[in-house]
XYZ file of N, CA and C in Angstrom:
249
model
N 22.913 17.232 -3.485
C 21.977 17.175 -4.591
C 22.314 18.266 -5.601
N 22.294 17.695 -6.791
C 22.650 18.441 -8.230
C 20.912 19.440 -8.651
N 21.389 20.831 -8.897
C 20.065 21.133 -9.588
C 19.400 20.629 -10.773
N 19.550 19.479 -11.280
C 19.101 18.636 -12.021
C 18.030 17.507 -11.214
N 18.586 17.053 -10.275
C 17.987 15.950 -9.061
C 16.701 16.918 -8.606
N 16.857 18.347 -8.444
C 15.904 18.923 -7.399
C 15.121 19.368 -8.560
N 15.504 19.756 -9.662
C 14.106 19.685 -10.618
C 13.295 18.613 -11.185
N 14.119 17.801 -11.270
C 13.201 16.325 -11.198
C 12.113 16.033 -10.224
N 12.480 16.405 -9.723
C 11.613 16.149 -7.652
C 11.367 16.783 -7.857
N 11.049 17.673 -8.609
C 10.132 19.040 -8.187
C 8.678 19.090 -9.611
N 9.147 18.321 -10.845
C 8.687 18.029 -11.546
C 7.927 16.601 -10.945
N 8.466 15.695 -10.120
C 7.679 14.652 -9.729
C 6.814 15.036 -9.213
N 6.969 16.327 -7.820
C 5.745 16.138 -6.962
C 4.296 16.706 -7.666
N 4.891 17.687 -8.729
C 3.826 18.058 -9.462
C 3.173 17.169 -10.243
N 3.909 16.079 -11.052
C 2.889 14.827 -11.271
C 1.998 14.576 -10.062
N 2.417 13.687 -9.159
C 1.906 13.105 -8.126
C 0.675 14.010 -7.762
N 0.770 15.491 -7.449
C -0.438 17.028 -7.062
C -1.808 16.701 -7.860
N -0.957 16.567 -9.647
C -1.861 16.148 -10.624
C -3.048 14.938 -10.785
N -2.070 14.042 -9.900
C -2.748 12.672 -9.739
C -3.747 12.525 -8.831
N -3.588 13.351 -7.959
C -4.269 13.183 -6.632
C -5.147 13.830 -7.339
N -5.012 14.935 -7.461
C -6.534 16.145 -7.777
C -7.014 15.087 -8.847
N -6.757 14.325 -9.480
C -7.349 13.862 -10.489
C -8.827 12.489 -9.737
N -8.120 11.985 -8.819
C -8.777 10.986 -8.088
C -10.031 12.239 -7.414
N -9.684 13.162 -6.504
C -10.729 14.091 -5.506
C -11.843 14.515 -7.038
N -11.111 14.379 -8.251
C -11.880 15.365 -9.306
C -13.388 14.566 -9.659
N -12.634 12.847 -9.706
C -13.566 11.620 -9.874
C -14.359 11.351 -9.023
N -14.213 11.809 -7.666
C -14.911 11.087 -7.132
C -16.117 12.223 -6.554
N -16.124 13.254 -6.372
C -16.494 14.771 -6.040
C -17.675 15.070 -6.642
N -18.604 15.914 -6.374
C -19.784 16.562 -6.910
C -18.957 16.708 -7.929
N -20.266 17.360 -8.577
C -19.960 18.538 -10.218
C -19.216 19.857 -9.734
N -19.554 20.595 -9.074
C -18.999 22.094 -9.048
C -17.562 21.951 -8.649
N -17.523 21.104 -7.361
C -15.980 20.303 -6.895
C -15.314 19.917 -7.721
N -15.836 19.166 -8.632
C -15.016 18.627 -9.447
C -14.185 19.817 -10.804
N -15.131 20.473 -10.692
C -15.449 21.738 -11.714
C -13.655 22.489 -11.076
N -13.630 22.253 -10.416
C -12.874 23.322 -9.471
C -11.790 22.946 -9.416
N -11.560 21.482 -9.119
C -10.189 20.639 -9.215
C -10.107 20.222 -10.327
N -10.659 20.781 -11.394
C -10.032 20.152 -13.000
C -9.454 21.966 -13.204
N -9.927 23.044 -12.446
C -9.178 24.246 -12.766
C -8.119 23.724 -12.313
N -7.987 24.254 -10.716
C -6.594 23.572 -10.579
C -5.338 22.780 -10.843
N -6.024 21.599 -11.403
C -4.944 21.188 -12.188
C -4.623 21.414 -13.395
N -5.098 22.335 -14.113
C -4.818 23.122 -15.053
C -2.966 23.946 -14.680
N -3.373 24.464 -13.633
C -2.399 25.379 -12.920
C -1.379 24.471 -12.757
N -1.125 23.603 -12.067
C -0.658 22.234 -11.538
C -0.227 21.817 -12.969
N -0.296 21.765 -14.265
C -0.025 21.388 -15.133
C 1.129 22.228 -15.818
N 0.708 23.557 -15.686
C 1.595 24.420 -16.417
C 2.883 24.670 -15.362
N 3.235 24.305 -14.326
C 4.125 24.160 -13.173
C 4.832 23.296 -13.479
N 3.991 21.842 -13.877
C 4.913 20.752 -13.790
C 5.510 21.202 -15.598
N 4.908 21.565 -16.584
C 5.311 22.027 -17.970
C 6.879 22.750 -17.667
N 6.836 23.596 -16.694
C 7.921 24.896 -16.575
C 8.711 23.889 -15.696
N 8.927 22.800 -15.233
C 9.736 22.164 -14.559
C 10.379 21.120 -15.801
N 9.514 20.781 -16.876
C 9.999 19.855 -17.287
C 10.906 20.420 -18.522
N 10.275 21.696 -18.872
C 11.734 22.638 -19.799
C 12.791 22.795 -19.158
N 13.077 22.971 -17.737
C 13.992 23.470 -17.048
C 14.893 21.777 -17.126
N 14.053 21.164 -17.366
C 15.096 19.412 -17.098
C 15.751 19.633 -18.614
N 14.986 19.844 -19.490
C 14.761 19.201 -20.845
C 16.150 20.366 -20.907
N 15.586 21.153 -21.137
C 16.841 22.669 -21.931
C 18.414 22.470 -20.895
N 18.209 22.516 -19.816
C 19.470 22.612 -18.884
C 19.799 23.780 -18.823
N 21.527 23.747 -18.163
C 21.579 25.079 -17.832
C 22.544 25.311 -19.210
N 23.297 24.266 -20.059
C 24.006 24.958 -21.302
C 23.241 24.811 -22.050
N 21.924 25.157 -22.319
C 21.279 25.088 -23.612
C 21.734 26.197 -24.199
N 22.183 26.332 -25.270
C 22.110 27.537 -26.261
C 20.920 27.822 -26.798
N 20.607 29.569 -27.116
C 19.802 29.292 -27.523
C 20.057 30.831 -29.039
N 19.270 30.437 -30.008
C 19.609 31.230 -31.221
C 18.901 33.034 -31.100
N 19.726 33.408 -31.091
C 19.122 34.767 -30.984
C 18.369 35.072 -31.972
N 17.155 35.611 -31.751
C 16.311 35.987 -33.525
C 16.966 37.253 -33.925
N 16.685 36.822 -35.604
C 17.124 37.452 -36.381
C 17.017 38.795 -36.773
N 16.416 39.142 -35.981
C 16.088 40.844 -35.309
C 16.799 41.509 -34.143
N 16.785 43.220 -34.529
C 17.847 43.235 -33.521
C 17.237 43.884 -31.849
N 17.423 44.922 -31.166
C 16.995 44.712 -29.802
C 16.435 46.567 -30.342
N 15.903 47.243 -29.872
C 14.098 46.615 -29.689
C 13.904 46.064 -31.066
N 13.689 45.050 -31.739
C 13.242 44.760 -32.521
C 13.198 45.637 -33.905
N 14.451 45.880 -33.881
C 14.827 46.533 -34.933
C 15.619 45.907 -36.474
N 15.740 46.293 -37.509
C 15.900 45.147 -38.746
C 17.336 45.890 -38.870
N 17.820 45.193 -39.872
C 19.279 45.698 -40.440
C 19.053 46.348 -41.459
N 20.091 47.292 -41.750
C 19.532 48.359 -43.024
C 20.238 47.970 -43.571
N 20.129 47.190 -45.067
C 21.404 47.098 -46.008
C 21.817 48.284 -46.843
N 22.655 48.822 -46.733
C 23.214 49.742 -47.438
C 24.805 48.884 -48.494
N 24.656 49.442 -49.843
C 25.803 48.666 -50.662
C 26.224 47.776 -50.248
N 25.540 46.711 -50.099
C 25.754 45.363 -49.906
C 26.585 45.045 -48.365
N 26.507 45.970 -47.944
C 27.136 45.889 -46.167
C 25.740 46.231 -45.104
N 26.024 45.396 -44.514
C 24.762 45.440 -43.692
C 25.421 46.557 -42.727
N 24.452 47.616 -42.120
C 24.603 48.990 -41.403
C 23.346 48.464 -40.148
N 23.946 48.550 -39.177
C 23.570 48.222 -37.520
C 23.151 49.674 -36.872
């Protein structure tokens, strides 16, 4: 298995987590239910961070901002930028 295959499956089971809590959420008192709509809150932002990891891959490039590290600017001096 490719780490592509195992984030998929790993993004599925978190659908499926979602689905279920969604049925216990319907059918449950109020406070219960109250409780498994947190949860899948959580359960949501899991399956979110699984589905960037499909979406981006492992060659995503990505653009460095236009600032430099700590967050420092470029000083232009006579038309040459000074680092």
């Amino acid at each position: 298995m490719n780490w592509h295959h195992l984030a998929r499956r790993a993004y599925e089971m978190d659908l499926e987590e979602i689905f279920i809590m969604a049925q216990v959420a319907r059918t449950s008192p109020p406070y219960v239910a109250h409780q498994m709509l947190m949860m899948i809150t959580h359960e949501v932002m899991d399956a979110m961070h699984w589905l960037m990891v499909i979406t981006m891959g492992i060659s995503h490039d990505y653009y460095k901002p236009p600032f430099g590290s700590p967050f420092t600017t470029e000083e232009k001096t006579e038309g040459k930028s000074k680092i």
